[in-house]
Tab-separated table of C-alpha atoms and ligand atoms in Angstrom:
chain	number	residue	atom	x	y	z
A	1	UNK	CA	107.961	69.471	106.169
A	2	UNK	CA	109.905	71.411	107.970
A	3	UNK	CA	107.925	73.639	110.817
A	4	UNK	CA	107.390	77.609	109.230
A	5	UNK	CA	109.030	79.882	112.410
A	6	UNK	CA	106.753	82.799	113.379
A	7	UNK	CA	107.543	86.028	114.788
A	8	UNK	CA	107.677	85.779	118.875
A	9	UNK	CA	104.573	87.073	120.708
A	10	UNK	CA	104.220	90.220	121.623
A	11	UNK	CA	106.055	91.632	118.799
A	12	UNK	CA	104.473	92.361	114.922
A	13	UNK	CA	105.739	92.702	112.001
A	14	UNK	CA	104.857	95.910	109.834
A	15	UNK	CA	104.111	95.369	106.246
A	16	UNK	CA	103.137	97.712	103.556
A	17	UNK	CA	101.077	99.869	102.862
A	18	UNK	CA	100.713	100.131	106.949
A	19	UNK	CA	104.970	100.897	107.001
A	20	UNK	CA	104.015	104.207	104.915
A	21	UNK	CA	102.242	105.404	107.318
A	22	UNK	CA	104.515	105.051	110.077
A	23	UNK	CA	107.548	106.854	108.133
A	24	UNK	CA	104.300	109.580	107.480
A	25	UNK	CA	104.275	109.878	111.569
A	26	UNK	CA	107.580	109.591	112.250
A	27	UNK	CA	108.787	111.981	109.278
A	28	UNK	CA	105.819	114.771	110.661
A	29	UNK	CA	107.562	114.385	114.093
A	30	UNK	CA	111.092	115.257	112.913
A	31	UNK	CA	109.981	117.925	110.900
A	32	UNK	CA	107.957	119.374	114.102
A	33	UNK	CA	110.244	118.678	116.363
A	34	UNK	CA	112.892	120.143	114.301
A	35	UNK	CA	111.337	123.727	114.234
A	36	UNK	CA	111.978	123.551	118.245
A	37	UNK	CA	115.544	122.860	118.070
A	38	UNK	CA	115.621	119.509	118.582
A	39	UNK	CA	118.133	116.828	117.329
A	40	UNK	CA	117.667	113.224	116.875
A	41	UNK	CA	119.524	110.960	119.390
A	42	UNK	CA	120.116	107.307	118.631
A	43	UNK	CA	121.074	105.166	121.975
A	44	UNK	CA	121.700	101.135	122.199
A	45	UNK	CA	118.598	98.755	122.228
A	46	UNK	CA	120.609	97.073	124.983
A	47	UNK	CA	121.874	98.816	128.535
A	48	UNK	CA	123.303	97.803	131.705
A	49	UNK	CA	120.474	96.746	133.474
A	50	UNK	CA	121.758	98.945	136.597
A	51	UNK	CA	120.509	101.729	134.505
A	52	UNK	CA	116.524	100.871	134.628
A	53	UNK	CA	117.100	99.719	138.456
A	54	UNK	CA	118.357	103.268	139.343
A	55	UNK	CA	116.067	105.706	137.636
A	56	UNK	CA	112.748	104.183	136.864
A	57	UNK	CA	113.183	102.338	139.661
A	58	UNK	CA	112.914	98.908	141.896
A	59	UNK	CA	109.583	99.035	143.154
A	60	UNK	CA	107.816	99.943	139.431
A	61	UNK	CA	106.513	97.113	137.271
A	62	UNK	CA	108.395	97.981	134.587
A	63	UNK	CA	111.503	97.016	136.676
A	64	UNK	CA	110.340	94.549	138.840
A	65	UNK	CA	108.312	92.290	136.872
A	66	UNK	CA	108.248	93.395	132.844
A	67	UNK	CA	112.367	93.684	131.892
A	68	UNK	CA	113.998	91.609	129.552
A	69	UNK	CA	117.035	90.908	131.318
A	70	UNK	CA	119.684	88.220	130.873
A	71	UNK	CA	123.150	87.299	131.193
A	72	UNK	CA	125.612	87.710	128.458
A	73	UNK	CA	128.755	85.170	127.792
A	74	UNK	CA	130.815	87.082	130.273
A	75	UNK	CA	128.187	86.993	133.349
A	76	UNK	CA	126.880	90.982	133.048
A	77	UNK	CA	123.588	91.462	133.349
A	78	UNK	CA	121.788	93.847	130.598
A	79	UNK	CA	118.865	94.680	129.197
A	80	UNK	CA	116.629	95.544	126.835
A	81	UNK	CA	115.477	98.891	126.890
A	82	UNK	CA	111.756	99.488	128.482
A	83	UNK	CA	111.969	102.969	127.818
A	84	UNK	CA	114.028	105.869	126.540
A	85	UNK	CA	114.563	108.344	128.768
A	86	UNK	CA	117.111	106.442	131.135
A	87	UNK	CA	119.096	105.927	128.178
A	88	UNK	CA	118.950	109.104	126.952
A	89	UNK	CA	120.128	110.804	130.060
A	90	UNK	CA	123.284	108.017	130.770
A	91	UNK	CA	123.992	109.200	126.994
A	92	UNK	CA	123.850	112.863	128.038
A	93	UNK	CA	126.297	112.330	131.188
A	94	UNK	CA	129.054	109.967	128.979
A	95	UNK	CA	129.361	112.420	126.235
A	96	UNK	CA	129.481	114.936	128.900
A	97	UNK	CA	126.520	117.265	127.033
A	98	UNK	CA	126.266	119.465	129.965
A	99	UNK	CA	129.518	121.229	128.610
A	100	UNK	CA	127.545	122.530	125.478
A	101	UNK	CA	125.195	125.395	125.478
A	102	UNK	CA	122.232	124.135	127.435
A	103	UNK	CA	119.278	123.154	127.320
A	104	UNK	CA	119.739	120.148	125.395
A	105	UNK	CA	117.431	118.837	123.411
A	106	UNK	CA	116.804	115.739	122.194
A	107	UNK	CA	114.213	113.230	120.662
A	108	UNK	CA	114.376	109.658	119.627
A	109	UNK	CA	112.243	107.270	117.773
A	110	UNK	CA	112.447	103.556	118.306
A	111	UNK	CA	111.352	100.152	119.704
A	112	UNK	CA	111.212	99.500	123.798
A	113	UNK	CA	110.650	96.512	125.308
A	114	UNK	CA	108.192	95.399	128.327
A	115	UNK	CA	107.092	91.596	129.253
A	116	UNK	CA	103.490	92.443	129.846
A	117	UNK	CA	100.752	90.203	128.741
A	118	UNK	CA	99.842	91.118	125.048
A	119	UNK	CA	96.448	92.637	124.353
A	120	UNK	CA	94.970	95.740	122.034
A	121	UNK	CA	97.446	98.216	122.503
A	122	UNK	CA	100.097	96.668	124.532
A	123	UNK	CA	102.591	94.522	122.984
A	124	UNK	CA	106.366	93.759	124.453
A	125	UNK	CA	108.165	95.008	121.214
A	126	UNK	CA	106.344	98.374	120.828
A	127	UNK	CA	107.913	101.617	119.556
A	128	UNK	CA	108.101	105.334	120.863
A	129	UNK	CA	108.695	108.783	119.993
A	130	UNK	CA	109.881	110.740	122.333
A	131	UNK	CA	111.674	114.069	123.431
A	132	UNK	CA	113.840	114.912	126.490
A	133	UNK	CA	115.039	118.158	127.558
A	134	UNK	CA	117.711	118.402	129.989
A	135	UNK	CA	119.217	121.843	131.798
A	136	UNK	CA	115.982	123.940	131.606
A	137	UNK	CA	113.829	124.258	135.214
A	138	UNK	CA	110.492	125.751	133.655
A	139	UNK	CA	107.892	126.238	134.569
A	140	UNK	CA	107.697	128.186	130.663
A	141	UNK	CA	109.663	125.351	129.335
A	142	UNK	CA	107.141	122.674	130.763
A	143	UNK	CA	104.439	124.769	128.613
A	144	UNK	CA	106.586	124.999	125.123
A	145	UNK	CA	107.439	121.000	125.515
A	146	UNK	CA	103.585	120.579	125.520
A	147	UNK	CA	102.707	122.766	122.969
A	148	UNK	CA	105.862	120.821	120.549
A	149	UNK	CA	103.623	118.010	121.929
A	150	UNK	CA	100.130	119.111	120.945
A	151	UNK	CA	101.628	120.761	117.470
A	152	UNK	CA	102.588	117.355	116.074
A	153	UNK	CA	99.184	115.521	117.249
A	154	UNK	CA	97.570	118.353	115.573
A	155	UNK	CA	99.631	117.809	112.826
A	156	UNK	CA	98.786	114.475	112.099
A	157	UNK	CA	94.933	115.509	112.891
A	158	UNK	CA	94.172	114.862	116.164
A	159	UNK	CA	91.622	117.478	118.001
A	160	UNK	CA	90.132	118.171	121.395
A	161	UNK	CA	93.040	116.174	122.896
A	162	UNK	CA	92.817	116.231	126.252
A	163	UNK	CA	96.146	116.483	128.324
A	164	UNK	CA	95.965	114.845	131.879
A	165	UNK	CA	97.969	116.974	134.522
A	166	UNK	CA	99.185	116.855	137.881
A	167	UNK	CA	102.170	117.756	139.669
A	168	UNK	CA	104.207	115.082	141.442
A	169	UNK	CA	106.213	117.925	144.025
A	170	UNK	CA	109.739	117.922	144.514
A	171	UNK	CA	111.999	115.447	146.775
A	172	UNK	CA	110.711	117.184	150.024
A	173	UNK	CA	106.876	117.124	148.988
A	174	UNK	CA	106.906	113.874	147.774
A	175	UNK	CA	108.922	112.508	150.955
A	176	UNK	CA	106.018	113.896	152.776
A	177	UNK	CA	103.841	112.286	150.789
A	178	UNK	CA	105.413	108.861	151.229
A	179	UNK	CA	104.904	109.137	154.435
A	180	UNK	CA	101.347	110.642	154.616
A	181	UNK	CA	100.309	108.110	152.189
A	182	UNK	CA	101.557	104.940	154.787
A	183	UNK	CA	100.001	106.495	158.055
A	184	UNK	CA	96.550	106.138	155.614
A	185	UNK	CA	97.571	102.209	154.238
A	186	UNK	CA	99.277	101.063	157.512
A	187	UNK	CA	95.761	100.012	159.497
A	188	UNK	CA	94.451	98.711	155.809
A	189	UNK	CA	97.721	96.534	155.538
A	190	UNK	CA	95.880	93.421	155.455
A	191	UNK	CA	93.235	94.049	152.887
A	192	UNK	CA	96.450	94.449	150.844
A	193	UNK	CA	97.900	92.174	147.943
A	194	UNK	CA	101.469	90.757	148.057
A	195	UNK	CA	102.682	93.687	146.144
A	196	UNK	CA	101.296	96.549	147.597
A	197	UNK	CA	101.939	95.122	151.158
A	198	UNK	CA	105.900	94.737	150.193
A	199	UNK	CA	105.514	98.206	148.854
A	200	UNK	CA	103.901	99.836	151.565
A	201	UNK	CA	107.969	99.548	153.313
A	202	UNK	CA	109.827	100.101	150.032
A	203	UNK	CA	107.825	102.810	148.282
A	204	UNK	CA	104.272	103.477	148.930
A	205	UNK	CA	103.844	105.983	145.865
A	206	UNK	CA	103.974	102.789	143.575
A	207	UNK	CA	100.725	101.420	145.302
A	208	UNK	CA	98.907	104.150	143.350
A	209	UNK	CA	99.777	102.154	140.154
A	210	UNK	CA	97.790	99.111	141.375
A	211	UNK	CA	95.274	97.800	139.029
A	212	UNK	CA	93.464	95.397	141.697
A	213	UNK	CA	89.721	96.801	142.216
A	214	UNK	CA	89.594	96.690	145.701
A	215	UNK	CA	93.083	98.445	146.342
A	216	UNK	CA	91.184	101.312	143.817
A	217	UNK	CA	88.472	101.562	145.921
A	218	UNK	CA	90.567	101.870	149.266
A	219	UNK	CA	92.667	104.632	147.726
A	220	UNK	CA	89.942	106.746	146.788
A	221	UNK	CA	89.667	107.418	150.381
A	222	UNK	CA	93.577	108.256	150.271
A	223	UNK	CA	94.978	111.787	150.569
A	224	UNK	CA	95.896	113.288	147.983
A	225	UNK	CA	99.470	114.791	146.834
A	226	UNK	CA	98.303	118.338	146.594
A	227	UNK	CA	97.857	118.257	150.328
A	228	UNK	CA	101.784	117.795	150.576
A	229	UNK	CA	103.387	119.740	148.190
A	230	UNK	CA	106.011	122.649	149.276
A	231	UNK	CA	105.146	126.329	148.370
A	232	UNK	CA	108.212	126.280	145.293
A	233	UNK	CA	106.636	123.225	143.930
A	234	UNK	CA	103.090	124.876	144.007
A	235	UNK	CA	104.236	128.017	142.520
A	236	UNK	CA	105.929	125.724	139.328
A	237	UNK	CA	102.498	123.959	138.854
A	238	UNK	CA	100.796	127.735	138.754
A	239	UNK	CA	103.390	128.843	136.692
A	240	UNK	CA	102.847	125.984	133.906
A	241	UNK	CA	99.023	126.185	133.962
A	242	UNK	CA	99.018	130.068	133.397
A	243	UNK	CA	101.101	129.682	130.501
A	244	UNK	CA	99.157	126.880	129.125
A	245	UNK	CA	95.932	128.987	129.749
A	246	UNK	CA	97.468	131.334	127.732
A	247	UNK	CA	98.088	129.352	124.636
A	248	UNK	CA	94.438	127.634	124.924
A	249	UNK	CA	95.669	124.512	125.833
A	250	UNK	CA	93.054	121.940	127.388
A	251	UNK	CA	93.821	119.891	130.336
A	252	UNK	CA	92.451	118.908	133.212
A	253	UNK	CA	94.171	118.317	136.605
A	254	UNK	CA	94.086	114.767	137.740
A	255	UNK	CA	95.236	114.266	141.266
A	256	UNK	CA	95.602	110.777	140.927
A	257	UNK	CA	97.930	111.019	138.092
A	258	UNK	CA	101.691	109.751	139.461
A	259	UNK	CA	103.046	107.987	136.533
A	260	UNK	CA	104.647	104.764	137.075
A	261	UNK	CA	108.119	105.578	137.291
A	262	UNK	CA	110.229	106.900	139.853
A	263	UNK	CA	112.171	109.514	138.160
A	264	UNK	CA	109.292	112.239	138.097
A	265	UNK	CA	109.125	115.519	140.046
A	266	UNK	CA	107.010	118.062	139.771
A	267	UNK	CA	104.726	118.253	136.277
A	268	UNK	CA	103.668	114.879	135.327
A	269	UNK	CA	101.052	114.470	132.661
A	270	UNK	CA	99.550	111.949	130.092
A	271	UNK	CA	97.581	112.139	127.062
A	272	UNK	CA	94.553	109.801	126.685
A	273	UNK	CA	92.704	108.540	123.280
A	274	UNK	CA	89.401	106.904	122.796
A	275	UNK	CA	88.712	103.822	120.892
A	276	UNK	CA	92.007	101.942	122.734
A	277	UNK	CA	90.353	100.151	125.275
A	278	UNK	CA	91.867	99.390	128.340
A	279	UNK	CA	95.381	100.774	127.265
A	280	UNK	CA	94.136	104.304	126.438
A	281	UNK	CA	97.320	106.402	127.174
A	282	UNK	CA	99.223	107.936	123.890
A	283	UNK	CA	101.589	109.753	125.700
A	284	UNK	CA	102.802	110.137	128.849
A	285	UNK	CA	106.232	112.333	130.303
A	286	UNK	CA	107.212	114.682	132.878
A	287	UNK	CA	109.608	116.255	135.036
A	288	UNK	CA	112.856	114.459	136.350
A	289	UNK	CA	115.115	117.150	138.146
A	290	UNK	CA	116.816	114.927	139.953
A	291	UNK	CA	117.914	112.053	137.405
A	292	UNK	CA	120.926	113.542	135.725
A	293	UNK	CA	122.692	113.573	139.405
A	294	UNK	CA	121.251	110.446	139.994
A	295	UNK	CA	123.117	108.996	137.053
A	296	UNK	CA	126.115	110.297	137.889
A	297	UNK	CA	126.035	114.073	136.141
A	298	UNK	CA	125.829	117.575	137.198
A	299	UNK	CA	122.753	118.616	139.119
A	300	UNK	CA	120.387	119.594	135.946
A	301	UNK	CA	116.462	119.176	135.446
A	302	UNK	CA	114.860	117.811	132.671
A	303	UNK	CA	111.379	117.197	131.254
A	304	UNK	CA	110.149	114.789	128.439
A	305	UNK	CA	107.729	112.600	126.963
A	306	UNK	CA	107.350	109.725	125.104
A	307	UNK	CA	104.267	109.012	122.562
A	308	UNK	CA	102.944	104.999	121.619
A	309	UNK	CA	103.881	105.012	118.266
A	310	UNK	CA	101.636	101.622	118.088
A	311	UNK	CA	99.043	102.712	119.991
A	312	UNK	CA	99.113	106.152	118.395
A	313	UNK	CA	98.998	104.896	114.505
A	314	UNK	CA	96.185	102.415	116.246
A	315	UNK	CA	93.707	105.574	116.527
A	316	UNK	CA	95.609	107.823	113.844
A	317	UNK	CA	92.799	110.217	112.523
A	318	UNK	CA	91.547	108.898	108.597
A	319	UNK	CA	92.682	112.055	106.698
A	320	UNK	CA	95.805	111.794	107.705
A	321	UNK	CA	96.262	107.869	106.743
A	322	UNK	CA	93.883	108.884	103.661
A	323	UNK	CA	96.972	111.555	103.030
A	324	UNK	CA	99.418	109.178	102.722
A	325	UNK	CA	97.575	106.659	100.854
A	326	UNK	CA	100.534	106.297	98.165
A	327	UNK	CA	101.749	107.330	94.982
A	328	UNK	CA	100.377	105.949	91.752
A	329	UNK	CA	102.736	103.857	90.227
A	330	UNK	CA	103.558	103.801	86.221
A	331	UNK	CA	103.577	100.180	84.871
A	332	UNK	CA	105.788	99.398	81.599
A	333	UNK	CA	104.725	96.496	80.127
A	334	UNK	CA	106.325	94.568	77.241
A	335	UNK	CA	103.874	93.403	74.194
A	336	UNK	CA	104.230	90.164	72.418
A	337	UNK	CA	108.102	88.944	71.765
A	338	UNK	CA	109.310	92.276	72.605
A	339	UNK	CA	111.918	91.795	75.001
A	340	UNK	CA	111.829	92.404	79.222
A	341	UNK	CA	114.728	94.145	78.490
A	342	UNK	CA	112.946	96.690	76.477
A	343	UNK	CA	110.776	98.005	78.770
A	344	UNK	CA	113.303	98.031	81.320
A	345	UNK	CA	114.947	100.573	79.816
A	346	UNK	CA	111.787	102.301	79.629
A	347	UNK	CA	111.643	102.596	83.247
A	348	UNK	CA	114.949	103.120	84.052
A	349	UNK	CA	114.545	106.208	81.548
A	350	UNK	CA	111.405	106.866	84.001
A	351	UNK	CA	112.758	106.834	86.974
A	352	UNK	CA	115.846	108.730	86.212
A	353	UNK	CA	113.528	111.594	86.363
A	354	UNK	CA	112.479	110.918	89.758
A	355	UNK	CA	109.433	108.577	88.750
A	356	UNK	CA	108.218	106.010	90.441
A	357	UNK	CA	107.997	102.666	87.616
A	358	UNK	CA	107.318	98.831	87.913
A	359	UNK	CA	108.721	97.474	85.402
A	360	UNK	CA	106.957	94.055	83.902
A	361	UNK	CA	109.804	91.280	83.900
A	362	UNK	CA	108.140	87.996	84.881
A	363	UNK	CA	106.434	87.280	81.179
A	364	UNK	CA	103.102	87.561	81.575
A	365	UNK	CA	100.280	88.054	79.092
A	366	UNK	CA	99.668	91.671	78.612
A	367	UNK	CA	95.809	91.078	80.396
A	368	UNK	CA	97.395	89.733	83.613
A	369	UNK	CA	99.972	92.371	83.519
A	370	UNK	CA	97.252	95.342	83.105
A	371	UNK	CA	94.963	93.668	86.110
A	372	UNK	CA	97.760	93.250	87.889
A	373	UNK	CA	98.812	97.464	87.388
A	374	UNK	CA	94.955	98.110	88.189
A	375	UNK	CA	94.803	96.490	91.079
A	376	UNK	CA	97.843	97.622	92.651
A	377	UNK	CA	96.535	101.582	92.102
A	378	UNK	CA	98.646	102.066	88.817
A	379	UNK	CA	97.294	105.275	86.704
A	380	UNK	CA	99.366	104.481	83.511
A	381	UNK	CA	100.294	101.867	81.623
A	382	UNK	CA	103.268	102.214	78.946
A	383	UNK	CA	102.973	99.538	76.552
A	384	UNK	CA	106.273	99.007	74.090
A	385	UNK	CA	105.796	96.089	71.099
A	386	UNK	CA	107.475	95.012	67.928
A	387	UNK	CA	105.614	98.052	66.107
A	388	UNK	CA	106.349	100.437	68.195
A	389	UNK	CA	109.931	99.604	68.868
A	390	UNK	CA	110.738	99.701	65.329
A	391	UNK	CA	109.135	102.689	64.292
A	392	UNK	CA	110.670	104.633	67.325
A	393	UNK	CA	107.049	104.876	69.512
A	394	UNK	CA	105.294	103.955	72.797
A	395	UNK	CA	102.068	102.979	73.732
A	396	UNK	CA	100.681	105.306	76.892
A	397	UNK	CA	97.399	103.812	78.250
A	398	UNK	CA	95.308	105.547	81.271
A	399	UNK	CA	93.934	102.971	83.474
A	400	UNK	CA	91.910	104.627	84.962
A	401	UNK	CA	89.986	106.323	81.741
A	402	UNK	CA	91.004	102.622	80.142
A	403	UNK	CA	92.103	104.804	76.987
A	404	UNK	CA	95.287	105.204	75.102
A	405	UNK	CA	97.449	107.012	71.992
A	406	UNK	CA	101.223	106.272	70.726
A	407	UNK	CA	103.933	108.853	71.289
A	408	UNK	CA	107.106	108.903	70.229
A	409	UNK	CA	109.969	107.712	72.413
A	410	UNK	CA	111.785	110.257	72.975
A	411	UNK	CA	108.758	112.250	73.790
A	412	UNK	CA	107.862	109.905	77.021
A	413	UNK	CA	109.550	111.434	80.191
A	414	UNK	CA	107.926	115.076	79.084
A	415	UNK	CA	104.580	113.313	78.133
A	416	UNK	CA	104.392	111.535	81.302
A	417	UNK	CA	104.979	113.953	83.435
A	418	UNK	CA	102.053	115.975	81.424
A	419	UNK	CA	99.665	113.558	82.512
A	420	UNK	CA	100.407	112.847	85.815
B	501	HAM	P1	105.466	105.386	129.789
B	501	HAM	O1	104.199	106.008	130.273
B	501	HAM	O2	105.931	104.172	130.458
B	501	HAM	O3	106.565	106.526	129.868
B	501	HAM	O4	105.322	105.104	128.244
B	501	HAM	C1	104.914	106.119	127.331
B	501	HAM	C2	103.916	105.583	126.326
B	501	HAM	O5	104.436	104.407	125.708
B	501	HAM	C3	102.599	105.114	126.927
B	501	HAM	O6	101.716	106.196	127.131
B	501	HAM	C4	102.088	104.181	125.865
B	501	HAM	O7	101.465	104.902	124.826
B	501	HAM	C5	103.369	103.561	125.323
B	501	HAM	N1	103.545	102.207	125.884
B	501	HAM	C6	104.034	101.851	127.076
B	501	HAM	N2	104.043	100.507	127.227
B	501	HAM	C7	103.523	99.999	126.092
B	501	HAM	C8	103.258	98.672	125.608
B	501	HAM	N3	103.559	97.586	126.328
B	501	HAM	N4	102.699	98.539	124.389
B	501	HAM	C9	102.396	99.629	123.620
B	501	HAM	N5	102.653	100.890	124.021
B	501	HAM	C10	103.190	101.075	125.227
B	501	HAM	C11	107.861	106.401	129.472
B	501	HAM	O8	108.275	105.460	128.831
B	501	HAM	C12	108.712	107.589	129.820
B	501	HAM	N6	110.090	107.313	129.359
B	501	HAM	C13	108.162	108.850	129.171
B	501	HAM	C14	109.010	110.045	129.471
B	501	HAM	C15	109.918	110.618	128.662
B	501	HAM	N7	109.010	110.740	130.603
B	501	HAM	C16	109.897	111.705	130.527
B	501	HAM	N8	110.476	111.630	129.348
């Protein structure tokens, strides 16, 4: 026999009923998105792999250790996206969308890809939803990206979210940083792992992203990035938290919060659910004023996020997935010799007014096909024999009050429709 293939690991498929709910999310984001001027963007799976090296940057996990990347026929190297907003921004510079009216804004939806070892929550096919705006400096805009944000959780009935902020500085602060943050590590270099040690010369910010225990307990000791940060990027972080008192947002500042990539400046925050474990983060964005240049555009900030769509539909509130549980299907069903065709024409007479019908082709006995209609959530039945097609009726039949009367046929659509 030959061997059955299975789907590589790391990556799921989505079947239904679970697929309705993710349209449900994804559909609630483009509608709330929508009513803040944003416009879908739709970018290539596959990129340069220059791209990821140059603005999340060679020191991060992501690109050092968790990109897909390969050669194609012709030598170049590319690869598979591990997140959006790189993308996102070369698409903004190529299609030169600093020349229309600014800010843009944009949002995508759409699978990323990370080698990391599989576990609750983390897989290396997962999906996002993000938003990027690009040619806005804030500190107001920071606030309305976060309310957008908090708008669509709320939406799909998420409460007392709790946004993690902190404020990464700008080129200056964080340079200062860098440096404030070695003189601390440099006499603690050999307590350090491989990684940390190499990045301790290449970019001692990343070390914060460490997950070894010991490193943790070392940097708790560390100073912190408040202590560095220039006056501008102090009054930006004021700015945003006023305006977010104002709207009643809840966060909490987290000092310790530096996101692990290297495009950040300034605001940097993350969302974080309960009931995921280890991998608790639902959303995480930020500031990036200096990646457009960086890519090769015009000097123009930007701020985004991006949301775990799996992680996210993982811990997805139960009146929202109750919300969506699906619509109630009508079954027509053909009775003794009558044939399929009959009752095929039934439902096509159905569904030309916008209903949804399963039509019962496969000849079986009318019992298996009215368990089968139960069990799949069907309200009503629509039975169609010999009698009835020759004196012009139908049979309807409510499953669910198991009861039933004849109509005539060219009563159905309006009858229907009554009882539904
Ligand atoms: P990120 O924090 O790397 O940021 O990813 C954002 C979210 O994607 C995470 O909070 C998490 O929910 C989800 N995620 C990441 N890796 C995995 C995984 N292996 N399995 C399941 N879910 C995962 C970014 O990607 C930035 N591009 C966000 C951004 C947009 N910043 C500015 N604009």
């Amino acid at each position: 026999m030959p061997r059955a293939i299975k789907s590589v690991k790391g990556t799921r498929d989505f079947l239904p009923p679970e697929t309705r709910l993710w349209a449900a999310v994804e559909e609630t984001a483009r509608r709330v998105f929508g009513t803040y001027g944003y416009e879908e963007i739709r970018t290539p799976v596959l990129e340069e792999t220059d791209l990821f090296v140059r603005s999340v940057g060679e020191s991060t996990d992501i690109v050092g250790k968790e990109m897909y990347t390969f050669l194609d026929k012709k030598g170049r190297s590319l690869t598979l996206r591990p997140e959006s907003t790189a993308s996102v921004v070369r698409a903004f510079v190529q299609h030169g969308l600093a020349n229309q009216p600014l800010p843009a804004k944009l949002f995508y939806i759409g699978p990323q890809f990370r080698y990391e070892r599989p576990q609750k929550g983390r897989y290396r096919q997962f999906h996002q939803i993000g938003a990027e705006l690009i040619g806005d400096p804030g500190p107001e805009t920071d606030a309305e990206l976060l309310l957008m944000l908090l708008r669509f959780l709320g939406e799909l009935g998420f409460r007392d979210l709790l946004v993690q902020l902190n404020t990464v500085g700008d080129d200056q602060s964080r340079a200062a940083y860098r440096e404030g943050l070695r003189s601390f590590l440099e006499p603690h270099r050999d307590e350090l792992g491989e990684d940390s040690r190499r990045r301790l010369d290449s970019n001692p910010l990343r070390i914060l992203d460490t997950k070894n225990p010991e490193e943790r307990e070392l940097l708790r000791e560390a100073p912190e990035l408040a202590e560095f940060l220039s006056q501008e990027s102090r009054e930006h972080f004021e700015g945003l938290r006023r305006a977010l008192d104002r709207f009643g947002v809840a966060y909490e500042i987290e000092p310790r919060l530096v996101r692990g990539l290297d495009y950040y400046t300034r605001t940097v925050f993350e969302i974080i659910s309960e009931g995921l474990g280890a991998q608790d983060a639902i959303v995480g964005g930020g500031r990036y004023d200096g990646l457009v240049a960086e890519l090769g555009g015009p000097e123009l900030p930007g701020i985004g996020f991006a949301i775990g769509e799996d992680r996210l539909i993982e811990v997805l509130p139960e009146q929202f997935s109750r919300a969506v549980a699906g619509s109630e299907p009508i079954v027509v069903v053909p009775v003794g010799e009558v044939a399929a065709v009959e009752a095929l024409e039934l439902a096509e007479r159905l569904r030309g007014a916008g209903l949804a019908v399963i039509a019962e082709l496969s000849g079986r006995s009318v019992k298996a096909a009215l368990k089968k209609a139960d069990r799949s959530g069907a309200r009503l039945a629509i039975l169609i024999g010999d009698d009835e097609l020759g004196k012009g009726l139908v049979t309807l039949r409510d499953l669910k009050a198991a009861d039933q009367f004849t109509v005539p046929r060219a009563d159905l659509v309006a009858r229907v429709e009554e009882m539904l």
